[in-house]
Short mmCIF file of C-alpha atoms in Angstrom, two decimals:
data_model
loop_
_atom_site.label_atom_id
_atom_site.label_comp_id
_atom_site.label_asym_id
_atom_site.label_seq_id
_atom_site.Cartn_x
_atom_site.Cartn_y
_atom_site.Cartn_z
CA UNK H 1 157.01 -192.02 21.76
CA UNK H 2 156.02 -188.44 22.83
CA UNK H 3 154.67 -186.27 19.86
CA UNK H 4 156.60 -182.83 19.43
CA UNK H 5 154.43 -179.77 19.85
CA UNK H 6 152.77 -178.33 16.65
CA UNK H 7 154.45 -175.87 14.20
CA UNK H 8 153.51 -172.35 13.53
CA UNK H 9 152.29 -171.98 9.88
CA UNK H 10 152.92 -168.59 8.07
CA UNK H 11 149.23 -167.66 8.54
CA UNK H 12 149.35 -168.19 12.34
CA UNK H 13 147.63 -171.65 12.37
CA UNK H 14 149.24 -174.62 14.03
CA UNK H 15 150.18 -177.70 12.11
CA UNK H 16 151.06 -180.91 13.75
CA UNK H 17 154.39 -182.53 12.75
CA UNK H 18 154.39 -185.85 11.03
CA UNK H 19 153.66 -189.01 13.26
CA UNK H 20 156.80 -190.84 14.11
CA UNK H 21 157.33 -194.67 13.78
CA UNK H 22 159.85 -196.12 16.36
CA UNK H 23 162.72 -197.41 14.88
CA UNK H 24 162.19 -200.83 16.34
CA UNK H 25 158.86 -201.29 14.62
CA UNK H 26 158.79 -203.69 11.56
CA UNK H 27 156.74 -203.38 8.71
CA UNK H 28 154.11 -205.79 7.51
CA UNK H 29 156.53 -208.05 5.68
CA UNK H 30 157.39 -210.11 8.71
CA UNK H 31 160.25 -208.05 10.15
CA UNK H 32 162.07 -206.67 7.26
CA UNK H 33 161.81 -203.10 6.35
CA UNK H 34 162.27 -201.53 2.99
CA UNK H 35 164.82 -198.70 2.20
CA UNK H 36 162.03 -196.33 1.30
CA UNK H 37 160.57 -196.63 4.94
CA UNK H 38 164.00 -195.97 6.26
CA UNK H 39 164.12 -192.85 4.12
CA UNK H 40 160.78 -191.65 5.32
CA UNK H 41 161.84 -192.24 8.86
CA UNK H 42 164.90 -190.11 8.31
CA UNK H 43 162.79 -187.20 6.78
CA UNK H 44 160.13 -187.56 9.53
CA UNK H 45 162.81 -187.55 12.37
CA UNK H 46 164.71 -184.67 10.93
CA UNK H 47 161.49 -182.49 11.05
CA UNK H 48 161.05 -183.70 14.59
CA UNK H 49 164.70 -182.89 15.71
CA UNK H 50 165.26 -179.56 14.06
CA UNK H 51 163.36 -176.74 15.84
CA UNK H 52 161.34 -174.45 13.23
CA UNK H 53 161.34 -176.99 10.48
CA UNK H 54 158.04 -177.97 8.92
CA UNK H 55 158.98 -180.48 6.18
CA UNK H 56 161.81 -182.58 4.83
CA UNK H 57 162.92 -184.70 1.84
CA UNK H 58 165.49 -187.33 1.42
CA UNK H 59 167.12 -188.58 -1.76
CA UNK H 60 169.60 -191.19 -2.71
CA UNK H 61 171.43 -190.92 -6.04
CA UNK H 62 174.84 -191.33 -7.63
CA UNK H 63 177.32 -188.33 -7.37
CA UNK H 64 175.78 -186.66 -10.52
CA UNK H 65 172.22 -187.03 -9.26
CA UNK H 66 171.28 -189.93 -11.36
CA UNK H 67 170.00 -193.35 -10.49
CA UNK H 68 172.33 -195.68 -8.79
CA UNK H 69 173.64 -198.28 -11.26
CA UNK H 70 172.91 -201.23 -9.03
CA UNK H 71 169.71 -199.95 -7.82
CA UNK H 72 166.60 -201.33 -9.56
CA UNK H 73 164.31 -198.77 -8.21
CA UNK H 74 166.47 -195.82 -9.54
CA UNK H 75 166.63 -192.58 -7.70
CA UNK H 76 165.26 -193.00 -4.16
CA UNK H 77 163.28 -190.31 -2.39
CA UNK H 78 161.02 -189.69 0.57
CA UNK H 79 159.08 -186.57 1.67
CA UNK H 80 157.03 -185.67 4.59
CA UNK H 81 154.48 -183.68 2.53
CA UNK H 82 153.37 -183.96 -1.13
CA UNK H 83 154.22 -180.27 -1.73
CA UNK H 84 157.79 -180.86 -0.95
CA UNK H 85 157.71 -183.91 -3.42
CA UNK H 86 156.62 -181.50 -6.24
CA UNK H 87 159.49 -179.09 -5.02
CA UNK H 88 162.03 -181.87 -5.30
CA UNK H 89 160.81 -183.04 -8.54
CA UNK H 90 161.04 -179.67 -10.15
CA UNK H 91 164.67 -179.45 -8.85
CA UNK H 92 165.55 -182.64 -10.70
CA UNK H 93 163.70 -181.59 -13.81
CA UNK H 94 165.18 -178.04 -13.97
CA UNK H 95 168.68 -179.25 -12.53
CA UNK H 96 168.65 -176.10 -10.34
CA UNK H 97 167.87 -175.69 -6.56
CA UNK H 98 169.52 -176.65 -3.44
CA UNK H 99 169.63 -180.32 -4.05
CA UNK H 100 171.49 -180.27 -7.32
CA UNK H 101 173.84 -177.67 -6.00
CA UNK H 102 174.61 -179.90 -2.78
CA UNK H 103 175.28 -182.77 -5.28
CA UNK H 104 177.72 -180.66 -7.34
CA UNK H 105 179.57 -178.95 -4.50
CA UNK H 106 179.33 -181.84 -1.84
CA UNK H 107 178.68 -178.98 0.64
CA UNK H 108 175.66 -178.08 2.55
CA UNK H 109 173.46 -175.52 0.90
CA UNK H 110 171.52 -173.04 2.95
CA UNK H 111 168.82 -170.65 1.91
CA UNK H 112 168.09 -168.25 4.77
CA UNK H 113 165.27 -166.31 3.00
CA UNK H 114 163.79 -167.80 -0.03
CA UNK H 115 162.27 -164.52 -0.86
CA UNK H 116 165.60 -163.08 -1.52
CA UNK H 117 167.11 -166.17 -3.25
CA UNK H 118 168.26 -165.28 -6.95
CA UNK H 119 170.28 -168.54 -7.81
CA UNK H 120 167.25 -170.61 -8.62
CA UNK H 121 164.20 -168.75 -9.92
CA UNK H 122 161.96 -171.73 -10.26
CA UNK H 123 162.83 -173.16 -6.85
CA UNK H 124 162.17 -169.77 -5.38
CA UNK H 125 158.83 -169.37 -6.89
CA UNK H 126 157.60 -172.82 -6.00
CA UNK H 127 158.89 -172.62 -2.43
CA UNK H 128 157.09 -169.29 -1.94
CA UNK H 129 153.90 -170.73 -3.44
CA UNK H 130 154.04 -173.32 -0.58
CA UNK H 131 154.82 -170.78 2.13
CA UNK H 132 158.40 -172.00 2.57
CA UNK H 133 160.97 -169.43 3.43
CA UNK H 134 164.14 -171.29 4.39
CA UNK H 135 165.84 -174.38 3.38
CA UNK H 136 169.03 -176.43 4.28
CA UNK H 137 170.21 -179.40 2.29
CA UNK H 138 172.96 -181.50 3.50
CA UNK H 139 174.58 -184.15 1.46
CA UNK H 140 176.29 -187.38 2.86
CA UNK H 141 178.51 -189.20 0.40
CA UNK H 142 179.69 -192.81 0.35
CA UNK H 143 181.20 -194.86 -2.43
CA UNK H 144 179.55 -193.47 -5.48
CA UNK H 145 176.11 -192.68 -3.70
CA UNK H 146 174.81 -189.54 -2.17
CA UNK H 147 172.06 -189.15 0.36
CA UNK H 148 170.80 -185.62 0.58
CA UNK H 149 168.47 -184.52 3.33
CA UNK H 150 166.65 -181.29 2.82
CA UNK H 151 164.79 -179.49 5.53
CA UNK H 152 162.33 -176.62 5.11
CA UNK H 153 160.84 -173.90 7.22
CA UNK H 154 158.02 -171.45 7.07
CA UNK H 155 160.15 -168.61 8.82
CA UNK H 156 163.10 -167.00 7.18
CA UNK H 157 166.41 -167.61 8.86
CA UNK H 158 164.98 -170.33 11.08
CA UNK H 159 167.44 -172.94 9.79
CA UNK H 160 170.60 -170.74 9.98
CA UNK H 161 172.31 -172.91 12.53
CA UNK H 162 171.24 -176.41 11.30
CA UNK H 163 174.84 -177.47 9.82
CA UNK H 164 176.67 -176.27 13.01
CA UNK H 165 174.07 -177.39 15.60
CA UNK H 166 172.48 -180.42 14.13
CA UNK H 167 174.79 -181.58 11.13
CA UNK H 168 176.54 -184.27 13.44
CA UNK H 169 173.15 -185.34 14.85
CA UNK H 170 171.75 -185.71 11.57
CA UNK H 171 174.60 -187.61 10.18
CA UNK H 172 174.23 -190.07 13.20
CA UNK H 173 170.37 -190.28 12.48
CA UNK H 174 171.00 -191.10 8.73
CA UNK H 175 173.61 -193.68 9.77
CA UNK H 176 171.13 -195.31 12.25
CA UNK H 177 168.27 -195.44 9.65
CA UNK H 178 170.88 -196.94 7.00
CA UNK H 179 172.10 -199.41 9.40
CA UNK H 180 168.80 -200.52 10.91
CA UNK H 181 166.80 -200.54 7.55
CA UNK H 182 166.83 -202.36 4.34
CA UNK H 183 170.04 -204.19 3.40
CA UNK H 184 169.98 -202.57 0.11
CA UNK H 185 170.35 -199.21 1.55
CA UNK H 186 173.34 -200.37 3.78
CA UNK H 187 175.10 -201.70 0.77
CA UNK H 188 174.78 -198.32 -0.92
CA UNK H 189 175.84 -196.14 1.74
CA UNK H 190 177.53 -198.13 4.62
CA UNK H 191 178.66 -195.33 6.90
CA UNK H 192 177.75 -191.82 6.01
CA UNK H 193 180.22 -189.11 6.07
CA UNK H 194 179.11 -185.79 7.83
CA UNK H 195 178.99 -182.62 5.69
CA UNK H 196 182.23 -180.84 5.52
#
C-alpha cells in the first residue's frame, strides 16, 4: 500500500502520517483480529483519507457515553497519537468537548478554529497546547451503542467540509472495519448509520 505524503505541522516541519495496515492482514492470534485493532485501523485510515488531518480518535460507548453493558472491556478507544489520547480522556473526565457533545446531540460536532472555541475551555486549552486548531467528531449510532470518530488538524478551518465531503465515505469505512474485524464489535454495531 502506498504511503500518503507527510502532513505540515504548525511549525512548518513535515510529519509522516501513521503507517497503515492492510485490512486483509491478520494479527498474531492466527487469523482473528481484535475490536481494538479494528478501531485503530479506522482511526489511521481516517487520517489518511481526510486531507489536512493529522490525528484521529475512535470511541465506542453506550448512548450516554458509558461502557457498554455487555462489553467486558468497557469503553473502547483507539487513537493515532498519545497526545490525542490525553485529549479524549480529558473530555470523558470533564464531560465537555466535541465527543460528549456529539454523544448528547447525535450530530456531528465541528470546531473550525479551536482558538475561538468558547463551549469547552479545558478542551480548547489542551488542544492548543498540542498545536491542534480544528476538529470534527462524527457519531455513528446502532442499537444502544455509539461509535465516535474524531479527526484533528493543525490548521484552522481545514476540516470544514468533512461531514459533507467525507461523512459517507467514513461511514462506509467504519462499517467495513466493523464487518471485517472482531466479532464482538460486529455484535455491538452491526451496520453503522451515517451522521444526520
